[in-house]
PDB file of C-alpha atoms in Angstrom:
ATOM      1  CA  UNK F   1     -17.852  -7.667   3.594  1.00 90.00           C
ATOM      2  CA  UNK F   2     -13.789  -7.405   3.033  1.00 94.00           C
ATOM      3  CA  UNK F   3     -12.170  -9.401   0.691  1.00 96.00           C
ATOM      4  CA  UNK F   4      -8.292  -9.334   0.494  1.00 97.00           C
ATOM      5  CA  UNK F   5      -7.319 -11.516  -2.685  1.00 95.00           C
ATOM      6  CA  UNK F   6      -3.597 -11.534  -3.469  1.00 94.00           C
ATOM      7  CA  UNK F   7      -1.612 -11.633  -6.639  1.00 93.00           C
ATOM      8  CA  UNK F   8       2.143 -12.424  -7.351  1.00 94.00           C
ATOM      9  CA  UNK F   9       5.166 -13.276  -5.665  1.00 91.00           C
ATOM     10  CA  UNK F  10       6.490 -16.532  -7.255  1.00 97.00           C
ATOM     11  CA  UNK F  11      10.386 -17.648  -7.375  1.00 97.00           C
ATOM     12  CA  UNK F  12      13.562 -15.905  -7.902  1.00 98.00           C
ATOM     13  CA  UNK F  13      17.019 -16.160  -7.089  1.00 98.00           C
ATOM     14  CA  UNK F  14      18.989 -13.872  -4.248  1.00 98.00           C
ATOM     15  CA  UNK F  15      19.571 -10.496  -5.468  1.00 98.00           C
ATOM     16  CA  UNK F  16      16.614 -10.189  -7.395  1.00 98.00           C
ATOM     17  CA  UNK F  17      13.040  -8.307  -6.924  1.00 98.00           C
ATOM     18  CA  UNK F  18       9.241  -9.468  -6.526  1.00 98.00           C
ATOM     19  CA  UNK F  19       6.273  -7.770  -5.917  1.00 97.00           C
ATOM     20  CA  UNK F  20       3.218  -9.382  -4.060  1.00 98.00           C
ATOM     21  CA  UNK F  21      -0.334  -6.774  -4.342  1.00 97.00           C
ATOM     22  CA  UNK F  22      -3.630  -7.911  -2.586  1.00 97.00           C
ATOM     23  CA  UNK F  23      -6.944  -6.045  -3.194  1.00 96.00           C
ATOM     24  CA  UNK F  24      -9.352  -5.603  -1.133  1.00 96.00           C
ATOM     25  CA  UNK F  25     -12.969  -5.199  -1.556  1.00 95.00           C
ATOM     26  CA  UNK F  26     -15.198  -3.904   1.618  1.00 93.00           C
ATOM     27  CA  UNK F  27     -12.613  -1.051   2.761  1.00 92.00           C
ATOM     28  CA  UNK F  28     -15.112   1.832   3.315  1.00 87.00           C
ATOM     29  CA  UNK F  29     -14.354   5.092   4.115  1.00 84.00           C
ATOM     30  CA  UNK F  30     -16.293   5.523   7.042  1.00 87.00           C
ATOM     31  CA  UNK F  31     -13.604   4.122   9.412  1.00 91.00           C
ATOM     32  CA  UNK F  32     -10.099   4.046  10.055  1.00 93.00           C
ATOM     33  CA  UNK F  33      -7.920   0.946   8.485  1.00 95.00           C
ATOM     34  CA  UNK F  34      -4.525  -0.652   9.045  1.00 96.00           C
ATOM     35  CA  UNK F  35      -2.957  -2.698   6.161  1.00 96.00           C
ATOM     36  CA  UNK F  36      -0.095  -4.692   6.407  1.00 97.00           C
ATOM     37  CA  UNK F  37       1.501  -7.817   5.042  1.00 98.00           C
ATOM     38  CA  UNK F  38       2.497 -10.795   7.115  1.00 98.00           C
ATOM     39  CA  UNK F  39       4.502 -14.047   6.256  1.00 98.00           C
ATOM     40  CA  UNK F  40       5.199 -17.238   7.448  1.00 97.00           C
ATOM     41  CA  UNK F  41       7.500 -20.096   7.522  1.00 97.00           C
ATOM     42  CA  UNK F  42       5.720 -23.643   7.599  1.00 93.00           C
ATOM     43  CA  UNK F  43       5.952 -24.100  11.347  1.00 94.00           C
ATOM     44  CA  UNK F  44       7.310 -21.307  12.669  1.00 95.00           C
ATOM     45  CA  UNK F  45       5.256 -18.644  13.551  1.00 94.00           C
ATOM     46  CA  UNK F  46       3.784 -15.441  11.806  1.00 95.00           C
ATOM     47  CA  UNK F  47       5.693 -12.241  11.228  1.00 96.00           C
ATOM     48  CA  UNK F  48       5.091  -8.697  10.207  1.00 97.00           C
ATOM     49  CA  UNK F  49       6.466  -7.140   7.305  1.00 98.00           C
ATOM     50  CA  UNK F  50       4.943  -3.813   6.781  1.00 98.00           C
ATOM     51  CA  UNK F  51       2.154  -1.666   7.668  1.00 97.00           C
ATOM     52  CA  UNK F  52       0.519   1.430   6.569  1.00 96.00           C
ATOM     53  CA  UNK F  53      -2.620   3.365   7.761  1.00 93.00           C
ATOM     54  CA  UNK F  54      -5.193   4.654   5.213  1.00 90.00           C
ATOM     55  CA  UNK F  55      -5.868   7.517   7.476  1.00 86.00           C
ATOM     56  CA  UNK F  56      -2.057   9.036   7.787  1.00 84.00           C
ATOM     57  CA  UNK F  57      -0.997   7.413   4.682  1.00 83.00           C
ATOM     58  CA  UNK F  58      -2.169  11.161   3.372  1.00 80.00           C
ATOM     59  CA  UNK F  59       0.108  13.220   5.877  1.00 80.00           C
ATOM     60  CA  UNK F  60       2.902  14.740   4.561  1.00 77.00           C
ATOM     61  CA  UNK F  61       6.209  12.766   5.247  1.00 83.00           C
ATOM     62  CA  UNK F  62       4.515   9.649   6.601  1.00 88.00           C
ATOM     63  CA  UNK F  63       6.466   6.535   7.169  1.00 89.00           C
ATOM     64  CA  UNK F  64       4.999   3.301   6.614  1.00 92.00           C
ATOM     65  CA  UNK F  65       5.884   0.464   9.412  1.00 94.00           C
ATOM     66  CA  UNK F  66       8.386  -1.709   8.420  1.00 96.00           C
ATOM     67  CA  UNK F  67      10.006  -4.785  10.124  1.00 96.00           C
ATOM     68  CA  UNK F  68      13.726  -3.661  10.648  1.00 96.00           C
ATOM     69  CA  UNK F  69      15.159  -7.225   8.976  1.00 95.00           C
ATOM     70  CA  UNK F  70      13.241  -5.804   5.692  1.00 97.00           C
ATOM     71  CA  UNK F  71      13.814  -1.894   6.287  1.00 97.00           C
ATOM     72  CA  UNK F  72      15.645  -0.548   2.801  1.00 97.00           C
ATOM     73  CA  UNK F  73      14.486  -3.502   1.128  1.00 98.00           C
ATOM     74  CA  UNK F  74      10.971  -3.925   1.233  1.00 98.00           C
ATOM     75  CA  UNK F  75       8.518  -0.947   0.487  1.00 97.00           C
ATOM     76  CA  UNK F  76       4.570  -1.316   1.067  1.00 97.00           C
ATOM     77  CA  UNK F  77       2.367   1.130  -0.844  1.00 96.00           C
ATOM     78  CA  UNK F  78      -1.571   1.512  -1.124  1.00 95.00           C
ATOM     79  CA  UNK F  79      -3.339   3.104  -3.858  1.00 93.00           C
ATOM     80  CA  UNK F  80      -7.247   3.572  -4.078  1.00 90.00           C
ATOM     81  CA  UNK F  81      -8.711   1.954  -7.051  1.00 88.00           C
ATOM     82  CA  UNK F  82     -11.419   3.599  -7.905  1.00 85.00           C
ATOM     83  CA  UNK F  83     -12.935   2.654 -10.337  1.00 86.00           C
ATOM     84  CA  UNK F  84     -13.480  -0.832  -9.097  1.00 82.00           C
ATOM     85  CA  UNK F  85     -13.478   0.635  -5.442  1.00 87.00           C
ATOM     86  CA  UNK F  86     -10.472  -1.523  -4.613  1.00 92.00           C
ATOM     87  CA  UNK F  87      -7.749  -0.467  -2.248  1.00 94.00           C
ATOM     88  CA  UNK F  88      -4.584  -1.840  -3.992  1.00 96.00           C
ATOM     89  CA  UNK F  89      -1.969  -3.151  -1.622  1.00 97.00           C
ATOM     90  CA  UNK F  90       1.444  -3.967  -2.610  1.00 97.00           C
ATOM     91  CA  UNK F  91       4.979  -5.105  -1.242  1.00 98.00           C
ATOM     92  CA  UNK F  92       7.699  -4.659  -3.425  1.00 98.00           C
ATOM     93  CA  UNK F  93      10.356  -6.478  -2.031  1.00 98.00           C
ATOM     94  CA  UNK F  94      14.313  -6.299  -4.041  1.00 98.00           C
ATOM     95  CA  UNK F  95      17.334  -7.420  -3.147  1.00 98.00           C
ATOM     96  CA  UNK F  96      15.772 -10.721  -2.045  1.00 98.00           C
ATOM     97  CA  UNK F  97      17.558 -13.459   0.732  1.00 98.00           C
ATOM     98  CA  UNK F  98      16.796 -17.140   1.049  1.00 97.00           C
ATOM     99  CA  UNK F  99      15.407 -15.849   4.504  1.00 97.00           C
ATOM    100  CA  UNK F 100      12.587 -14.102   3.104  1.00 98.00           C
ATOM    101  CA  UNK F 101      11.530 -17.222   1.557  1.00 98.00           C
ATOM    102  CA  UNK F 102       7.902 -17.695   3.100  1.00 98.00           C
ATOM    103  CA  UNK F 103       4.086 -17.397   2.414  1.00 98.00           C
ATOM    104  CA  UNK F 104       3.297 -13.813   2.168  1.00 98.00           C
ATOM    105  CA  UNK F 105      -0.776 -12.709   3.507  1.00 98.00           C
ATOM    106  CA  UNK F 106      -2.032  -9.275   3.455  1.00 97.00           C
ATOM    107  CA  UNK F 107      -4.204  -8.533   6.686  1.00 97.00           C
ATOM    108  CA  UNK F 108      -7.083  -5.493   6.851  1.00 97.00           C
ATOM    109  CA  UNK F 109      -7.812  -4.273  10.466  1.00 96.00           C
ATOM    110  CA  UNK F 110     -10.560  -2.243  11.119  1.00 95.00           C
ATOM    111  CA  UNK F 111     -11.161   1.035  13.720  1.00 90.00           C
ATOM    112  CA  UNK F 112      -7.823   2.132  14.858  1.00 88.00           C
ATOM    113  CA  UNK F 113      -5.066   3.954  13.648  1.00 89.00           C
ATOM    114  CA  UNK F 114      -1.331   1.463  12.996  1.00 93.00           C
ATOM    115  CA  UNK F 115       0.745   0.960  15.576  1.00 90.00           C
ATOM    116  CA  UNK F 116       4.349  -0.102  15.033  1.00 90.00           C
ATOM    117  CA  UNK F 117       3.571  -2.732  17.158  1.00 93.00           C
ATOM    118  CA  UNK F 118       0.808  -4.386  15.461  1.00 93.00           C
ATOM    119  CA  UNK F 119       3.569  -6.032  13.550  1.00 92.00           C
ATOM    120  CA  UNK F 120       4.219  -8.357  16.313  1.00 92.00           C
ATOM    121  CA  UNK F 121       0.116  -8.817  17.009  1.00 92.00           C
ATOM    122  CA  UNK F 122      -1.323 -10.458  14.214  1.00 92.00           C
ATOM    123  CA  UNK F 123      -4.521 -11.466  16.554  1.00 93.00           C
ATOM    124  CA  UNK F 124      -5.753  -7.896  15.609  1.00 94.00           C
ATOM    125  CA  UNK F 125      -6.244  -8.073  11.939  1.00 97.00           C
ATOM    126  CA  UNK F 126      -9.792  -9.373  11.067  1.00 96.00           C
ATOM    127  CA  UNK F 127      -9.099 -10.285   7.518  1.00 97.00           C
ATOM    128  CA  UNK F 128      -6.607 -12.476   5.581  1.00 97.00           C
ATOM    129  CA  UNK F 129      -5.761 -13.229   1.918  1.00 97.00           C
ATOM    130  CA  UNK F 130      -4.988 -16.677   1.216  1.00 95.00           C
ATOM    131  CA  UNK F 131      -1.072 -15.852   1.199  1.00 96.00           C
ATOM    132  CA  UNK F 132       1.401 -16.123  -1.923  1.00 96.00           C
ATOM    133  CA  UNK F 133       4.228 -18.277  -1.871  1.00 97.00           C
ATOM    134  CA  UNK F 134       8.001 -16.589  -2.657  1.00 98.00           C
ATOM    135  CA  UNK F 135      10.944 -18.443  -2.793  1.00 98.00           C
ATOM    136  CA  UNK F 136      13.848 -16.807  -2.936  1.00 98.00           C
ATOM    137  CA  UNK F 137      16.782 -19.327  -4.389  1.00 98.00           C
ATOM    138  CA  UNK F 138      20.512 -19.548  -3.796  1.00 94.00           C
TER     139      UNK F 138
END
């Protein structure tokens, strides 16, 4: 069974930096996984932020996904924990707006490769965290 259980994010005034990291339990190695974190504005709808793919994570020169109003900003990572057998997820986002003020959710999608376009399909992603709150301050 995956679990995706964030931690972080928080408030901070424009300029500064946060990081937001979600792990996830039940990512097995047996298939192929796309990562990525969403967010979203109370009533608007859901956006993606960043992606990355377990499978070409490991390919030399890869480049994550990321949304182009975040792109030199924002940088998503994944590291396998394992010792716990936890695959560590994190956004560190710097140079913060007032814009990217919004409940942040990591999302696990099993049995295909990321697409760039997954970023605008968030019906494909099985799992969810609970989402973080950041508020960025002006």
């Amino acid at each position: 069974q995956v679990q995706l259980m964030e931690s972080g994010g928080g408030s901070v005034q424009a300029g500064g930096s946060l990081r937001v990291s979600c792990a996830a339990s039940g990512i097995t190695s047996d298939d192929y996984w796309c990562l990525g974190w969403f967010r979203q504005v109370k009533g608007e709808a859901r956006q993606g932020v960043a992606l990355i793919d377990l499978e070409e994570e490991w390919v030399t020169n890869y480049d994550p996904t990321v949304a182009s109003g975040v792109k030199g900003r924002f940088t998503i990572s994944h590291v396998h924990d394992k010792n716990n057998d936890l695959s560590i997820l994190d956004l560190q986002m710097n140079r913060l707006k007032p814009d990217d003020t919004a409940m942040y959710f990591c999302a696990a999608k099993r049995g295909s490769l990321c697409h760039s376009d997954y970023l605008y399909t968030e019906r494909k992603f099985e799992y969810w965290s609970q989402g973080t709150q950041v508020t960025v301050t002006s």
